[in-house]
XYZ file of C-alpha atoms in Angstrom:
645
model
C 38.947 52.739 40.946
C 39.455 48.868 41.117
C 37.851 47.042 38.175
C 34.636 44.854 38.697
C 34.299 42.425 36.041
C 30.367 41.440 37.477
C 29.383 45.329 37.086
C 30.102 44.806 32.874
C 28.265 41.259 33.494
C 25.868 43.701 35.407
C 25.235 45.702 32.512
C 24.858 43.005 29.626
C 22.069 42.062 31.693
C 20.388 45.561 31.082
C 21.197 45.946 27.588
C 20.161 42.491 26.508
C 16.353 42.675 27.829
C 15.640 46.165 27.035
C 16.740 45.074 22.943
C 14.604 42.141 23.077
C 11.345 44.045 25.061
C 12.105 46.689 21.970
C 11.861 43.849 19.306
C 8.775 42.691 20.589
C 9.652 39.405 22.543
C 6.423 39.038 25.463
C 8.935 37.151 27.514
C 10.912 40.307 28.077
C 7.541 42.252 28.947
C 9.962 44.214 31.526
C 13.113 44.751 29.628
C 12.778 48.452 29.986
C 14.042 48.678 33.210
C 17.495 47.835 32.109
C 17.698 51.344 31.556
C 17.110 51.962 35.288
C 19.585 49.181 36.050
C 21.903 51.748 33.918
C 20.814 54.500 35.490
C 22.233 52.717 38.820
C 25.597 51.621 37.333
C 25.753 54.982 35.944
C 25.659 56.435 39.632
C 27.698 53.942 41.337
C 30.422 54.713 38.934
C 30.768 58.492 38.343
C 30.055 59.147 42.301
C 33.120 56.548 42.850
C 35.283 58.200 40.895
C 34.784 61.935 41.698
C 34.800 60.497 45.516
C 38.477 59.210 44.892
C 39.461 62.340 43.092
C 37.885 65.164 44.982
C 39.483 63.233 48.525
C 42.502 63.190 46.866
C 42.531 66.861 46.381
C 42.829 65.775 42.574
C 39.611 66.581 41.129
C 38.713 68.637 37.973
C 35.510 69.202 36.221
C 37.112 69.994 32.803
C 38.936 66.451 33.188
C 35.796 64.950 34.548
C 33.676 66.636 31.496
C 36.423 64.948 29.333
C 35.966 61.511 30.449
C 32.367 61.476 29.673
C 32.792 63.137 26.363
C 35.155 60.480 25.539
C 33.102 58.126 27.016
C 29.414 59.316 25.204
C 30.011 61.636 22.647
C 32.309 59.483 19.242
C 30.013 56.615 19.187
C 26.566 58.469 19.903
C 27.830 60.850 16.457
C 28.811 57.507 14.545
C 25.209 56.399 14.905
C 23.364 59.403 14.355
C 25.868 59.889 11.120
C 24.988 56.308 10.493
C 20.732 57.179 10.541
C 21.214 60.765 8.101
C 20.877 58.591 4.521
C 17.907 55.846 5.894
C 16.233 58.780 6.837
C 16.416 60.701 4.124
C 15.788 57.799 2.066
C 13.132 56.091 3.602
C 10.987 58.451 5.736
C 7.871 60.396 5.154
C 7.844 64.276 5.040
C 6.726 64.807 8.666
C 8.832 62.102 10.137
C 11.577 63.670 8.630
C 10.963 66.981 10.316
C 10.568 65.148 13.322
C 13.848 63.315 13.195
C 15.445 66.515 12.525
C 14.023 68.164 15.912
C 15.508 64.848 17.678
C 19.347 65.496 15.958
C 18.565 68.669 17.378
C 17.522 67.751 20.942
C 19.985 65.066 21.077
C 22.992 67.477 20.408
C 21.926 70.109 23.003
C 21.344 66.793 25.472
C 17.873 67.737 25.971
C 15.963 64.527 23.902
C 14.875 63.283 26.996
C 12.159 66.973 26.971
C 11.697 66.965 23.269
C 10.175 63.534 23.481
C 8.518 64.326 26.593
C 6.737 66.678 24.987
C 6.113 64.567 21.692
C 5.884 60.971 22.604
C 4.918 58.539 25.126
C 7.524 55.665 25.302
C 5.063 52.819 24.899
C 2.901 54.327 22.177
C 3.057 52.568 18.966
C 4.651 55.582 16.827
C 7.393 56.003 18.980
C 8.481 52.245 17.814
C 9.501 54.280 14.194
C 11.841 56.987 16.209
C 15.071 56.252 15.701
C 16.404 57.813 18.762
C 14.182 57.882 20.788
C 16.156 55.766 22.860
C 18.675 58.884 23.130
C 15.935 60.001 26.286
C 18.203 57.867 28.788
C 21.516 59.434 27.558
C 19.992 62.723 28.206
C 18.900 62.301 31.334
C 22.789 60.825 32.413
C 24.508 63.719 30.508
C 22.038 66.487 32.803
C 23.283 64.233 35.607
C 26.617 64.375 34.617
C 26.327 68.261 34.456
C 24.911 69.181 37.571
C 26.332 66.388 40.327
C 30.260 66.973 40.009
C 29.569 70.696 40.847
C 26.951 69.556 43.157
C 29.086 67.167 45.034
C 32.357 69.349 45.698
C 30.010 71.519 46.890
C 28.326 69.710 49.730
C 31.544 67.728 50.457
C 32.622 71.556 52.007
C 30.416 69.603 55.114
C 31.965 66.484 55.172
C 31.610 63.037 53.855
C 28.965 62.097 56.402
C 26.517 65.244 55.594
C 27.032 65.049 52.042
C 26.298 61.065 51.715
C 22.586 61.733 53.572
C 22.190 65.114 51.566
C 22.048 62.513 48.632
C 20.303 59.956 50.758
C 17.734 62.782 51.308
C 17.674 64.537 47.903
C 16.778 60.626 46.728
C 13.822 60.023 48.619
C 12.490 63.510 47.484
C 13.176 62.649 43.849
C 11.749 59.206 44.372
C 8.533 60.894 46.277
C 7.943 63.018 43.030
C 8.154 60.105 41.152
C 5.317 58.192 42.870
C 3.126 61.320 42.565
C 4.235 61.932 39.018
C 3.145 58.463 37.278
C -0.289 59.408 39.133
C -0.592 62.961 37.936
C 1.969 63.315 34.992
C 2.981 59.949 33.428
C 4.596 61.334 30.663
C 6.826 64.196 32.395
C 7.575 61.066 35.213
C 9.167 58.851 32.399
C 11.406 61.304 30.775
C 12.666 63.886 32.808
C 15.520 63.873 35.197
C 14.060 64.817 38.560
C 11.703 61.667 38.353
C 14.529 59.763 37.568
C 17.301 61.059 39.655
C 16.931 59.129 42.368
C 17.860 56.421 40.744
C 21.035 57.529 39.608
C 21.559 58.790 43.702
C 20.829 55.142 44.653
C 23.844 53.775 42.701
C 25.807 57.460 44.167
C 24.471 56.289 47.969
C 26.072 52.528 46.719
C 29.701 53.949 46.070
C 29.572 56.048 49.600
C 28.656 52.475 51.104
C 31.323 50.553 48.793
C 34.135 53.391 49.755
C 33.840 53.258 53.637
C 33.292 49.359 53.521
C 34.736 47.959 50.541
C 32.416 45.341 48.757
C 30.868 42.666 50.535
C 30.800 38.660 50.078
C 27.518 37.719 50.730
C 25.653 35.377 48.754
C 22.178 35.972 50.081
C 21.651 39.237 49.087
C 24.029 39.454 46.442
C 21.489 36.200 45.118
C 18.604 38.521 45.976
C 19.755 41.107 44.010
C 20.060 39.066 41.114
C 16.671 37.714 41.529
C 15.102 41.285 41.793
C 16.500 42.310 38.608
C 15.595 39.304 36.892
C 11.903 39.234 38.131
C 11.265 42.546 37.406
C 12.478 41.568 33.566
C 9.947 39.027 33.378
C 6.941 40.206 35.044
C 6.756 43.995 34.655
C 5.383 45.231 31.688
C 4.567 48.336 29.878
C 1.071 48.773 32.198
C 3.484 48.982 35.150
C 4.054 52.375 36.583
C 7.951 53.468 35.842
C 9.261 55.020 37.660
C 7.698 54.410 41.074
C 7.971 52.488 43.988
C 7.984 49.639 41.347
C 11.562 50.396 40.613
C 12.671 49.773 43.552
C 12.955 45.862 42.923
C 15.379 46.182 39.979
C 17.173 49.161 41.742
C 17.158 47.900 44.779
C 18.298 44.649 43.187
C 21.113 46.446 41.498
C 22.458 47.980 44.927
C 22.130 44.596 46.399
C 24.814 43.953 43.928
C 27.404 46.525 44.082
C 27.256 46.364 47.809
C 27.275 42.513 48.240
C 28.071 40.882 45.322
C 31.919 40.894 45.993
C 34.246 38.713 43.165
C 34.188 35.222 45.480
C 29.930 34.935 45.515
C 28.571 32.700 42.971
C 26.387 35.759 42.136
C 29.932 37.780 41.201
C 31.330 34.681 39.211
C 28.003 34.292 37.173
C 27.943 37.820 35.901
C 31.806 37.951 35.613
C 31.875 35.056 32.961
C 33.213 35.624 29.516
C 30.098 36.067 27.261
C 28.174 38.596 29.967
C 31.302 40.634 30.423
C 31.900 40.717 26.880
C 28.153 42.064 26.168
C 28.676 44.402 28.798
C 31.819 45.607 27.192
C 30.211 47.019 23.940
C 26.779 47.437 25.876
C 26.687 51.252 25.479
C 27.566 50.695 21.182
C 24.882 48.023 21.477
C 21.967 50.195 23.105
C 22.557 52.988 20.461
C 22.464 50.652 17.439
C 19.480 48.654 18.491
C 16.850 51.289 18.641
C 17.662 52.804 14.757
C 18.037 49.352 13.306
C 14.156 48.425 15.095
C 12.872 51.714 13.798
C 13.899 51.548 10.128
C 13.080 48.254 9.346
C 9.496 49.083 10.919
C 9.885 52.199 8.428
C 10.990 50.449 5.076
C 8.409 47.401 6.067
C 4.670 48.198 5.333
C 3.612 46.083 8.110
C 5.231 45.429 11.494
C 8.353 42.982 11.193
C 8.032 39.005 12.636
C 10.247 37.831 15.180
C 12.695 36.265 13.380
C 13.319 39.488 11.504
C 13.925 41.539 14.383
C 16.085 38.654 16.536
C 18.545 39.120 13.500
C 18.150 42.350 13.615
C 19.238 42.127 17.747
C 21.662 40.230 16.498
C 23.372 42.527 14.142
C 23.115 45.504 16.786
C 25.558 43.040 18.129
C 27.820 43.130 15.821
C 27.281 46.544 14.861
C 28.208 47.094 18.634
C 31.531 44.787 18.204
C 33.107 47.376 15.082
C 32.268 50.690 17.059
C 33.406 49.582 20.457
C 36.786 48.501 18.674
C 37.079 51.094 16.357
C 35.293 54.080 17.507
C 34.487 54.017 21.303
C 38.536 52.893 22.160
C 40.760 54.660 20.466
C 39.180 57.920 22.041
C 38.652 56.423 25.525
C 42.328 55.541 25.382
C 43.388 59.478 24.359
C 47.114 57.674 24.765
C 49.072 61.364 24.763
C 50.614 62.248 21.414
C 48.132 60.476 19.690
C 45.466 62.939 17.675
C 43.212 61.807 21.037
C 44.931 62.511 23.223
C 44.433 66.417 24.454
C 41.732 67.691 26.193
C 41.203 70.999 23.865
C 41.072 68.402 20.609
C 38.085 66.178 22.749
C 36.296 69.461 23.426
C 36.987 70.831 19.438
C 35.595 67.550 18.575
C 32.719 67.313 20.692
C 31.359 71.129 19.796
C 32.108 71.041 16.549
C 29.823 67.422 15.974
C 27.535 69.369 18.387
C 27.371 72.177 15.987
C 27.175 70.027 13.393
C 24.022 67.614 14.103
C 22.444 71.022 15.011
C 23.057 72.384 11.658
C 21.822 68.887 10.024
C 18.869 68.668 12.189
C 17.721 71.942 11.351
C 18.417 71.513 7.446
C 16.292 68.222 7.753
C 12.934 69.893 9.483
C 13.367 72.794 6.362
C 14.572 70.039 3.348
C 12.209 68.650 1.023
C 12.539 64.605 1.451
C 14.062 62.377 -1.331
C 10.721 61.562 -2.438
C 9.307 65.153 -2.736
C 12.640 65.375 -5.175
C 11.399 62.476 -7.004
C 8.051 63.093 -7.281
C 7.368 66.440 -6.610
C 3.300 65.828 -8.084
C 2.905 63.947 -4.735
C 2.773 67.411 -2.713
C 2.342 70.517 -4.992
C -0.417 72.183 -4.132
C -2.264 69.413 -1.871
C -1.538 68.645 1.472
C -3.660 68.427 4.258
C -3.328 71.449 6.317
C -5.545 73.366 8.601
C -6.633 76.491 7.059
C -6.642 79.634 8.735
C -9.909 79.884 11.473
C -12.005 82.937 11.507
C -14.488 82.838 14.469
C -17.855 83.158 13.898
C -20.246 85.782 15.263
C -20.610 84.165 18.469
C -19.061 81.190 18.476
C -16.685 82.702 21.232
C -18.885 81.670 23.728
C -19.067 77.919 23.411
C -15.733 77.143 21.827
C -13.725 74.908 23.102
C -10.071 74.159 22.442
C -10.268 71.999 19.594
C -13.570 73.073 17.685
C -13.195 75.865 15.337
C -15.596 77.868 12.875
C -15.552 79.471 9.696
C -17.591 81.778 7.403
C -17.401 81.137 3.445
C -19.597 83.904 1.270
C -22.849 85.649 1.717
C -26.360 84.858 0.928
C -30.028 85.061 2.480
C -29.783 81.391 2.046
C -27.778 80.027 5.020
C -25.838 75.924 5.249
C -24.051 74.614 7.813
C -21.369 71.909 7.481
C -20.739 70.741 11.315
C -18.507 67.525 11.944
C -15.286 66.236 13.374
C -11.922 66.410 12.266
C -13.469 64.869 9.018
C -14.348 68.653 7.689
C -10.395 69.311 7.442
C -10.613 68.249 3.960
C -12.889 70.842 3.493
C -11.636 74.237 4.722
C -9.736 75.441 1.388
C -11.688 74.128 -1.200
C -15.038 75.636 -0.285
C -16.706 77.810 -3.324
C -20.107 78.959 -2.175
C -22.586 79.280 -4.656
C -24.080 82.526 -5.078
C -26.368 83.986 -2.682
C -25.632 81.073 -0.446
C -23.623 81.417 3.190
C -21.670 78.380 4.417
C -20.710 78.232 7.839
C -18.385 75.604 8.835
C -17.911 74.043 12.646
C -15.518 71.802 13.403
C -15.347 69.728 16.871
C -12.201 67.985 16.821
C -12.722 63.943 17.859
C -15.978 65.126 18.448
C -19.157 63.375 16.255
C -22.016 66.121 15.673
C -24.658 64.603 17.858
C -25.756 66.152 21.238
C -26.652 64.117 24.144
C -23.122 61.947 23.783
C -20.005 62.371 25.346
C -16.674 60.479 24.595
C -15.960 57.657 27.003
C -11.946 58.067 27.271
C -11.280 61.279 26.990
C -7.668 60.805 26.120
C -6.748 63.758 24.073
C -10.086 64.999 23.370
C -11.067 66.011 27.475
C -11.497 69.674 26.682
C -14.131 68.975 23.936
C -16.703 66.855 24.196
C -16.349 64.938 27.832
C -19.622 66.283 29.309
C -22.885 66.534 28.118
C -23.661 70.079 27.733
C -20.340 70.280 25.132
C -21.788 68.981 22.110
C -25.431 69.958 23.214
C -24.027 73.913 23.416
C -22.754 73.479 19.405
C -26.077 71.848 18.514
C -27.844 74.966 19.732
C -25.794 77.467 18.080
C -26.359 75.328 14.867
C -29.884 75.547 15.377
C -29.727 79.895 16.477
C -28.028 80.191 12.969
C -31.781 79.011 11.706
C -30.055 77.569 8.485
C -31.585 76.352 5.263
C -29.608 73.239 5.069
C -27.287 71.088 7.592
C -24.599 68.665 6.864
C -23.254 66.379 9.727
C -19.591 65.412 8.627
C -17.803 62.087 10.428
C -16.084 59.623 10.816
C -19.011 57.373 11.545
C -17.708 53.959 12.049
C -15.188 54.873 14.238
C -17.743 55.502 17.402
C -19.346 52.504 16.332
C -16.283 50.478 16.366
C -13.658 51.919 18.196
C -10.092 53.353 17.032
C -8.106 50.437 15.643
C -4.836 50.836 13.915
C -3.293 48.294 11.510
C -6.115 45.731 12.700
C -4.945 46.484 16.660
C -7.644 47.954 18.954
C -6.106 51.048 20.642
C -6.383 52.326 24.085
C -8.071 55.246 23.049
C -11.570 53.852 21.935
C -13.546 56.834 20.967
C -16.708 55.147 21.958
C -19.640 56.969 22.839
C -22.065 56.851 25.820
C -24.743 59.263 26.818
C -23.930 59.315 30.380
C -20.141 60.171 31.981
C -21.078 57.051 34.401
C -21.837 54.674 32.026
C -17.832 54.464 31.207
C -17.230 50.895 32.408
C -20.120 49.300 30.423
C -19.356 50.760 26.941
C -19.052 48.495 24.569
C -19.277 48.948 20.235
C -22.475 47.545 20.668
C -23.876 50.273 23.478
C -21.929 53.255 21.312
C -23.741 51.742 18.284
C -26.910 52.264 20.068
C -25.897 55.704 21.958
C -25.173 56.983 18.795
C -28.161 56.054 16.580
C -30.597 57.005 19.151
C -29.099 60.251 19.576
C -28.433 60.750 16.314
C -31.979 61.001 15.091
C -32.609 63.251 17.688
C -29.893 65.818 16.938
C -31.609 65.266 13.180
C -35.130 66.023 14.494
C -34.030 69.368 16.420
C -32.466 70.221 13.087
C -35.613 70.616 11.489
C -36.930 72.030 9.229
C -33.798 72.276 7.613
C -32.708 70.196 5.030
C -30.326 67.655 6.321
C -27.754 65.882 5.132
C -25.201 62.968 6.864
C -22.173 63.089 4.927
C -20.281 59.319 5.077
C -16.368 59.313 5.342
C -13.995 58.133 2.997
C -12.343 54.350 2.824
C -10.875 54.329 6.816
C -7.596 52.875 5.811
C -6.962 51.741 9.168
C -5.295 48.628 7.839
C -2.727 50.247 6.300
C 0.692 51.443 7.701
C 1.249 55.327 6.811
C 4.409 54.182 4.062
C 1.821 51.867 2.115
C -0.154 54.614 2.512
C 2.116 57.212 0.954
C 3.519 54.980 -1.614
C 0.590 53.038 -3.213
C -2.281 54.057 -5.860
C -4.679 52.021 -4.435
C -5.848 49.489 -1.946
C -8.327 46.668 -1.984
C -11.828 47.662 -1.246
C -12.839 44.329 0.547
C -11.367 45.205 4.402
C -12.608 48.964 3.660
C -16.332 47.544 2.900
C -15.927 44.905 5.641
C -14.615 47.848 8.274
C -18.054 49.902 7.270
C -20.782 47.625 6.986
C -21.789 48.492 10.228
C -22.504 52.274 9.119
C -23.982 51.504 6.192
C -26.941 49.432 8.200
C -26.834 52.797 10.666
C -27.146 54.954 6.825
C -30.276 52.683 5.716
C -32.038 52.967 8.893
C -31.715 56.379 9.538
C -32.845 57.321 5.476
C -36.145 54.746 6.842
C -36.573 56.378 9.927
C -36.294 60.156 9.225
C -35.960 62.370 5.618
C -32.567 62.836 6.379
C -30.479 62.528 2.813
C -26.960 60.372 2.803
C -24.483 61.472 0.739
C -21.682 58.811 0.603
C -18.140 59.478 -0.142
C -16.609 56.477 -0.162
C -18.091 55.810 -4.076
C -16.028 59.306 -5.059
C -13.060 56.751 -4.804
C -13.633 53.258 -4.374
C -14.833 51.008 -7.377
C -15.925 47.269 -6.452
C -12.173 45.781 -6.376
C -10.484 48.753 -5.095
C -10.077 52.162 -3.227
C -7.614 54.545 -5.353
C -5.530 56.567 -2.871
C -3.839 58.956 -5.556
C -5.683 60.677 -8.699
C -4.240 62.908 -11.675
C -0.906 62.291 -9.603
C -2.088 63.493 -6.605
C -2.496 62.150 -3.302
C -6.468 61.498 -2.077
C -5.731 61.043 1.522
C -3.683 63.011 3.713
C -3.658 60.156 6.567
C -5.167 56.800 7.003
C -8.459 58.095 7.229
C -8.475 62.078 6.470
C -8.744 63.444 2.523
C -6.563 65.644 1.364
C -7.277 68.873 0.285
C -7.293 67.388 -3.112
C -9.556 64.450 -2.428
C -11.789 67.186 -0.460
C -12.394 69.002 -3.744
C -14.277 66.147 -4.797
C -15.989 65.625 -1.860
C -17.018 69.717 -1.555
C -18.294 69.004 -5.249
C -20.668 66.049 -3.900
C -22.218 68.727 -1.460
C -22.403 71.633 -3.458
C -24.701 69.969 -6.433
C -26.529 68.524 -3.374
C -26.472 72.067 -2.429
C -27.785 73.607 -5.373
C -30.004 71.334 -5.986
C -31.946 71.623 -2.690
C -31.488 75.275 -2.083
């Protein structure tokens, strides 16, 4: 296959935007879809070289499947090598078990599923995944699998048939696609069939470039260009991918093997020096980028400026530089008699680092982390961890997938503890005084008011979307005829919306009482929604005695490391986030008999809010207790408890 310096050019001008667009640069809103200008390259080049080789009665699989080990495997292990220590070093328990699955996936080239089934691409955890980015390189490596075999077999028909089997098997792929973003956004993104087509579109390119050699034509080989380049700059992470969307850049990339022959000005401006030397260590650069963006987001307790993470772009450069020259060529050389330079020692290799990352990733999801070693107080005993669920006499017929019930004691006196994902704290430290029955209900994302439904949906669908969900629980509540009621949540956040490290998510949790009112729901309207219909879930409570139980300090400000590491906080964002409950508190104690009991004074003094007492941690996550900080807040509601009953 005769060399193309403009498809290296080609491909510094996908790995350069998608490591900017991952270090946060608005100007590279679009970067992403240097992946799909890969994806292109990718085809264009594989399909032209089992083309030559299989017409040329010279084609093997296990020599193709040794090329792209040589080719994927040396530097991908360097890296993940590279990540074992920073992890260990610097990431929380569950990230670490998480990492571990992705060494896993990674090794059995099936990352591209495991964070299908994890992740969404432009969510903001996924920015701490260290490869993550490893999705793309599963997707080529299925490719790589299945299309040699593929290939030899429909070229039994002829070059003509098998070119528009491929043209065909494309515009089904790419038909999937456009239904998939619609229907399932995240299976779209990662998996292979979605994506296929664009690897076929480069494969279609090399049937064109084989017949008729490579066209000189400026126009298109300019439009091309110009595709690519727009779709850098306007796209963004809103924009459907893949779709018909990607048909600029991929069509722009096509424009470009086809037309943009060495004599266009197109050709000579991606076939300079500093592009082709980019596009040299481009595949060293893409794996280094993504680990060094994701640890220093770890270390940092707050996301990293600009400045920080254009050096850090920078050094994936140079990082690229010392494993392109010293571990990517000396196996894609495999010069014969040097310990490269057989086939069986590529495949040893290749299973045995395989075997190995396997082995690691597994030890990593099962290992304590270095800071369990160190301080081992920090998780004895309390973690947050949902307790087993026993289902209440019938509670069957209204449950939904994410509420659950419980039964603690027995008693003629009867209390019910209903709330949100708030009661977690809860489940294991209940005691039930004696003679007294406590029956707990949880609705996950889910505040315990009837007559509201959640406005987005997004995870929480199945629970409390219409208005008979939370109406049904209110009911049984009221069947159980209790003595005393406790509404458990996370108040502020349906007054206020779900923001994380001071960012308003997509996911709002704002209330409405009305499935049409979506559009006009504001923090002000869910406010409103949820006072109103609050003292009416309190009036059908009666004559119970009822209690609203406040959360604890919503650390939303905080990144989860800060979170782990420190022993307390400042109070003044934590009163500032809940002022607006505590007017909702004062006006519901003036409005009905309804007692408050407030947790946030369990931990936070006037200066600050301690996240860790008697060496133990308080909170579980930014806003969740512990079981350990639940003890204390189980003690608040059993005196109240005793005291009323």
């Amino acid at each position: 296959m005769q060399y193309r310096r403009e498809i290296d050019g080609l491909r510094a001008l996908a790995v350069v935007p998608v490591i900017l667009f991952h270090a946060g640069f608005s100007l590279f809103s679009g970067g992403f879809i240097g992946v799909d200008v890969f994806f292109v390259i990718s085809g264009y080049l594989i399909t032209t070289i089992l083309i030559e080789d299989i017409a040329n009665n010279r084609f093997s699989i296990l020599r193709f499947y040794e090329r792209r080990a040589r080719r994927i495997l040396p530097a991908l292990f360097f890296v993940m090598l590279a990540c074992i220590p920073f992890a260990w070093a610097w990431m929380l328990p569950h990230e670490l078990t998480n990492f571990g699955r992705s060494m896993i996936a990674v090794s059995l080239f099936a990352s591209n599923i495991l964070f299908w089934r994890e992740s969404g691409y432009f969510a903001a955890e996924s920015e701490e995944m260290p490869l993550l980015h490893t999705w793309s390189l599963a997707v080529e490596e299925q490719y790589y699998v299945v299309f040699p075999i593929f290939l030899v077999f429909v070229w039994r028909f002829g070059r003509a048939p098998a070119f528009w089997i491929i043209v065909a098997m494309a515009v089904i792929s790419l038909t999937i696609s456009e239904w998939g973003w619609r229907n399932r956004p995240g299976a779209n993104f990662y998996l292979a069939p979605t994506r296929a087509w664009e690897l076929f579109a480069g494969s279609i390119s090399a049937f064109i470039v084989q017949k008729h050699g490579v066209r000189h034509n400026e126009l298109l080989a300019g439009a091309g260009l110009l595709a690519v380049l727009a779709s850098i700059f306007i796209y963004d992470s809103t924009t459907p991918f893949p779709s018909l969307y990607a048909l600029l850049p991929v069509g722009g990339v096509v424009l470009l093997v086809i037309y943009g022959g060495a004599e266009t000005l197109t050709a000579r401006f991606l076939g300079n020096r500093l592009f082709v030397g980019i596009g040299l260590i481009s595949y060293s650069a893409y794996l280094w980028h993504q680990p060094l963006f994701a640890f220093a987001r770890i270390k940092l307790w707050h996301a990293p400026g600009l400045p920080l993470m254009a050096g850090l772009s920078l050094l994936s450069l140079g990082l690229a530089v010392l494993s392109w020259r010293y571990v990517e060529r000396p196996f894609r050389r495999g010069a014969p008699g040097s310990m490269f330079g057989t086939q069986r020692v590529i495949f040893n290799i290749g299973a045995a680092g395989c075997i190995a990352f396997v082995a690691i990733g597994v030890t990593l999801t099962l290992a304590p982390t270095r800071a369990e070693m160190v301080r081992p107080e920090l998780f004895a005993r309390y973690q947050t961890n949902p307790a087993p669920v026993y289902e209440c006499e019938g509670f069957a017929a209204i449950r939904t997938p994410r509420a659950f019930c419980r039964v603690y004691g027995e008693g003629e006196k009867t209390a019910v503890i209903w709330g949100d994902s708030h009661t977690y704290s809860l489940w294991k430290v209940i005691t039930p005084p004696e003679g007294i029955r406590i029956i707990v209900i949880t609705h996950e994302g889910c505040p315990p008011v009837a007559g509201v439904v959640r406005v987005d949906g997004i995870g929480n669908a199945e629970n409390c979307h219409t208005l008979t969900a939370l109406q049904a629980y209110q009911d049984y509540v009221t069947s159980l005829q209790p003595d005393a009621v406790f509404l458990v949540g996370r108040w502020t956040l349906y007054m206020r919306g779900w923001v994380k490290q001071g960012i308003l998510q997509d996911a709002t949790h704002l209330l409405a009482d009305d499935k049409t009112a979506d559009a006009d729901v504001t923090p002000e309207t869910s406010s409103d929604v949820l006072r109103a219909k609050l003292e009416t879930t309190l009036q059908a409570l009666a004559p119970a005695a009822r209690f609203i139980i406040t959360p604890p300090a919503d650390l939303n400000f905080l990144d989860s490391h800060a979170l782990f590491y420190l022993d307390q906080v400042d109070s003044a964002p934590v009163m500032r986030w809940h002022a607006v409950e505590e007017q909702l508190m004062q006006d519901l104690q003036a409005a009905t008999d309804v007692k408050v009991l407030q947790t946030r004074p369990l931990f936070c003094a006037q200066d600050h809010c301690a996240l860790r007492r008697e060496g133990f941690r308080l909170y579980g996550d930014d806003n969740h207790l512990s079981d350990f900080g639940g003890v204390f807040q189980w003690k608040m509601i059993r005196d109240a408890l005793v005291e009323t009953l």
